[in-house]
PDB file of C-alpha atoms and ligand atoms in Angstrom:
ATOM      1  CA  MET A   1      29.352-169.070 169.659  1.00  0.00           C
ATOM      2  CA  THR A   2      28.038-171.256 172.480  1.00  0.00           C
ATOM      3  CA  PRO A   3      29.152-169.849 175.853  1.00  0.00           C
ATOM      4  CA  THR A   4      31.712-171.654 177.962  1.00  0.00           C
ATOM      5  CA  ALA A   5      32.894-170.665 181.429  1.00  0.00           C
ATOM      6  CA  ASP A   6      35.524-168.394 179.854  1.00  0.00           C
ATOM      7  CA  THR A   7      33.459-166.643 177.214  1.00  0.00           C
ATOM      8  CA  ALA A   8      30.226-164.786 176.696  1.00  0.00           C
ATOM      9  CA  PRO A   9      27.450-164.521 179.291  1.00  0.00           C
ATOM     10  CA  LEU A  10      24.586-167.007 179.068  1.00  0.00           C
ATOM     11  CA  CYS A  11      22.062-164.175 179.002  1.00  0.00           C
ATOM     12  CA  LEU A  12      21.213-160.911 180.688  1.00  0.00           C
ATOM     13  CA  LEU A  13      19.304-161.131 183.952  1.00  0.00           C
ATOM     14  CA  ALA A  14      16.968-158.465 182.565  1.00  0.00           C
ATOM     15  CA  ASP A  15      16.012-160.828 179.721  1.00  0.00           C
ATOM     16  CA  ILE A  16      14.406-163.261 182.200  1.00  0.00           C
ATOM     17  CA  PRO A  17      11.029-162.261 183.645  1.00  0.00           C
ATOM     18  CA  ASP A  18      11.262-162.440 187.438  1.00  0.00           C
ATOM     19  CA  GLY A  19       9.922-165.802 188.609  1.00  0.00           C
ATOM     20  CA  ASN A  20      10.248-167.331 185.160  1.00  0.00           C
ATOM     21  CA  ALA A  21      12.865-169.086 183.059  1.00  0.00           C
ATOM     22  CA  VAL A  22      14.522-168.934 179.674  1.00  0.00           C
ATOM     23  CA  GLU A  23      16.525-171.479 177.693  1.00  0.00           C
ATOM     24  CA  THR A  24      20.030-171.117 176.393  1.00  0.00           C
ATOM     25  CA  GLU A  25      22.866-173.375 175.370  1.00  0.00           C
ATOM     26  CA  ALA A  26      26.330-173.651 176.858  1.00  0.00           C
ATOM     27  CA  VAL A  27      29.314-175.961 176.688  1.00  0.00           C
ATOM     28  CA  ILE A  28      29.342-178.057 179.875  1.00  0.00           C
ATOM     29  CA  GLN A  29      32.226-180.505 180.264  1.00  0.00           C
ATOM     30  CA  GLY A  30      32.854-180.369 176.517  1.00  0.00           C
ATOM     31  CA  GLU A  31      29.244-180.965 175.474  1.00  0.00           C
ATOM     32  CA  VAL A  32      26.734-178.434 174.153  1.00  0.00           C
ATOM     33  CA  GLU A  33      23.832-178.581 176.583  1.00  0.00           C
ATOM     34  CA  SER A  34      20.447-176.901 176.737  1.00  0.00           C
ATOM     35  CA  LEU A  35      20.011-175.022 180.025  1.00  0.00           C
ATOM     36  CA  LEU A  36      17.013-173.665 181.889  1.00  0.00           C
ATOM     37  CA  ILE A  37      17.917-170.335 183.547  1.00  0.00           C
ATOM     38  CA  TYR A  38      15.505-169.348 186.324  1.00  0.00           C
ATOM     39  CA  ARG A  39      15.363-165.849 187.813  1.00  0.00           C
ATOM     40  CA  SER A  40      14.386-164.999 191.362  1.00  0.00           C
ATOM     41  CA  GLY A  41      14.835-161.292 191.969  1.00  0.00           C
ATOM     42  CA  GLU A  42      18.490-160.446 191.431  1.00  0.00           C
ATOM     43  CA  GLU A  43      19.592-164.094 191.478  1.00  0.00           C
ATOM     44  CA  ALA A  44      19.628-166.824 188.861  1.00  0.00           C
ATOM     45  CA  ARG A  45      19.728-170.613 188.986  1.00  0.00           C
ATOM     46  CA  ALA A  46      20.547-172.918 186.093  1.00  0.00           C
ATOM     47  CA  TYR A  47      19.708-176.536 185.427  1.00  0.00           C
ATOM     48  CA  LEU A  48      20.237-178.889 182.535  1.00  0.00           C
ATOM     49  CA  ASN A  49      17.067-178.872 180.445  1.00  0.00           C
ATOM     50  CA  VAL A  50      16.664-182.584 181.089  1.00  0.00           C
ATOM     51  CA  CYS A  51      14.017-184.188 183.268  1.00  0.00           C
ATOM     52  CA  PRO A  52      15.362-186.945 185.553  1.00  0.00           C
ATOM     53  CA  HIS A  53      12.224-189.027 184.904  1.00  0.00           C
ATOM     54  CA  ALA A  54      12.655-189.999 181.248  1.00  0.00           C
ATOM     55  CA  GLY A  55      15.366-187.658 180.031  1.00  0.00           C
ATOM     56  CA  ARG A  56      12.989-185.467 178.063  1.00  0.00           C
ATOM     57  CA  ARG A  57      13.344-181.700 177.786  1.00  0.00           C
ATOM     58  CA  LEU A  58      11.409-179.724 180.389  1.00  0.00           C
ATOM     59  CA  ASP A  59      10.052-177.118 177.939  1.00  0.00           C
ATOM     60  CA  TYR A  60       6.781-177.554 176.027  1.00  0.00           C
ATOM     61  CA  ALA A  61       8.176-175.670 173.030  1.00  0.00           C
ATOM     62  CA  PRO A  62      11.763-174.554 172.512  1.00  0.00           C
ATOM     63  CA  GLY A  63      12.533-172.122 175.332  1.00  0.00           C
ATOM     64  CA  LYS A  64       8.985-172.128 176.744  1.00  0.00           C
ATOM     65  CA  PHE A  65       8.835-173.449 180.307  1.00  0.00           C
ATOM     66  CA  LEU A  66       5.930-173.993 182.654  1.00  0.00           C
ATOM     67  CA  VAL A  67       6.943-172.080 185.799  1.00  0.00           C
ATOM     68  CA  ARG A  68       4.350-171.130 188.409  1.00  0.00           C
ATOM     69  CA  ASN A  69       4.862-169.792 191.929  1.00  0.00           C
ATOM     70  CA  GLY A  70       8.444-171.019 192.176  1.00  0.00           C
ATOM     71  CA  THR A  71       7.693-174.436 190.677  1.00  0.00           C
ATOM     72  CA  ILE A  72       9.054-175.761 187.378  1.00  0.00           C
ATOM     73  CA  ILE A  73       6.711-178.267 185.731  1.00  0.00           C
ATOM     74  CA  CYS A  74       8.029-180.803 183.218  1.00  0.00           C
ATOM     75  CA  ALA A  75       5.961-180.559 180.048  1.00  0.00           C
ATOM     76  CA  ALA A  76       6.260-184.287 179.313  1.00  0.00           C
ATOM     77  CA  HIS A  77       4.556-185.961 182.295  1.00  0.00           C
ATOM     78  CA  GLY A  78       4.057-183.145 184.787  1.00  0.00           C
ATOM     79  CA  ALA A  79       6.794-183.721 187.367  1.00  0.00           C
ATOM     80  CA  THR A  80       7.195-180.639 189.558  1.00  0.00           C
ATOM     81  CA  PHE A  81      10.488-179.191 190.797  1.00  0.00           C
ATOM     82  CA  THR A  82      11.250-176.460 193.309  1.00  0.00           C
ATOM     83  CA  ALA A  83      12.863-173.752 191.184  1.00  0.00           C
ATOM     84  CA  GLU A  84      15.227-172.676 193.986  1.00  0.00           C
ATOM     85  CA  SER A  85      16.751-176.130 194.495  1.00  0.00           C
ATOM     86  CA  GLY A  86      15.723-178.344 191.567  1.00  0.00           C
ATOM     87  CA  ASP A  87      14.235-180.904 193.972  1.00  0.00           C
ATOM     88  CA  CYS A  88      11.353-182.916 192.538  1.00  0.00           C
ATOM     89  CA  THR A  89       8.322-182.477 194.770  1.00  0.00           C
ATOM     90  CA  ASN A  90       5.757-184.511 192.875  1.00  0.00           C
ATOM     91  CA  GLY A  91       5.370-186.758 189.855  1.00  0.00           C
ATOM     92  CA  PRO A  92       7.105-189.835 188.489  1.00  0.00           C
ATOM     93  CA  CYS A  93      10.624-188.827 189.626  1.00  0.00           C
ATOM     94  CA  ARG A  94       9.734-187.717 193.144  1.00  0.00           C
ATOM     95  CA  GLU A  95      12.811-187.390 195.401  1.00  0.00           C
ATOM     96  CA  ASP A  96      15.077-186.994 192.364  1.00  0.00           C
ATOM     97  CA  ARG A  97      16.327-183.580 191.271  1.00  0.00           C
ATOM     98  CA  LEU A  98      17.296-181.479 188.285  1.00  0.00           C
ATOM     99  CA  ARG A  99      21.016-181.324 187.579  1.00  0.00           C
ATOM    100  CA  ALA A 100      22.202-177.896 188.706  1.00  0.00           C
ATOM    101  CA  VAL A 101      24.757-175.913 186.722  1.00  0.00           C
ATOM    102  CA  PRO A 102      26.587-173.279 188.819  1.00  0.00           C
ATOM    103  CA  VAL A 103      26.034-169.744 187.564  1.00  0.00           C
ATOM    104  CA  SER A 104      26.575-166.275 188.953  1.00  0.00           C
ATOM    105  CA  VAL A 105      25.188-162.852 188.151  1.00  0.00           C
ATOM    106  CA  VAL A 106      27.879-160.238 187.499  1.00  0.00           C
ATOM    107  CA  ASP A 107      26.949-156.732 186.366  1.00  0.00           C
ATOM    108  CA  GLY A 108      23.552-157.944 185.223  1.00  0.00           C
ATOM    109  CA  GLU A 109      24.974-160.825 183.193  1.00  0.00           C
ATOM    110  CA  VAL A 110      24.309-164.494 183.989  1.00  0.00           C
ATOM    111  CA  ARG A 111      27.553-166.402 183.597  1.00  0.00           C
ATOM    112  CA  LEU A 112      28.753-169.934 184.191  1.00  0.00           C
ATOM    113  CA  ALA A 113      30.503-169.944 187.574  1.00  0.00           C
TER     114      ALA A 113
HETATM  115  S1  FES B   1      10.092-186.748 181.400  1.00  0.00           S
HETATM  116 FE1  FES B   1       9.574-185.226 182.902  1.00  0.00          FE
HETATM  117  S2  FES B   1       7.964-186.108 184.037  1.00  0.00           S
HETATM  118 FE2  FES B   1       8.447-187.591 182.548  1.00  0.00          FE
END
């Protein structure tokens, strides 16, 4: 079942390599959405897996993201985003941002907030 705010966790924090991201799906405002879940230490951030440039997915293969030194790189045309904030720092959608999805980490589980 696809997680909603009231149901199962999105993933376990331990399933995300520190400084990297995984993909999962969740129901957001009634729609099943693909999410990028980024881990930084004991914290997690989530964004819709949609690039603000042309609406393409950020991953180069399902669930495989380019994340280096705190920067998420869109696989389509190379826009770069600060993983901590989702702000675009370079590329065709500079000054735009990823759409954040509020999440929290509770007992090692990443959940919709
Ligand atoms: S769709 Fe991401 S940079 Fe173009």
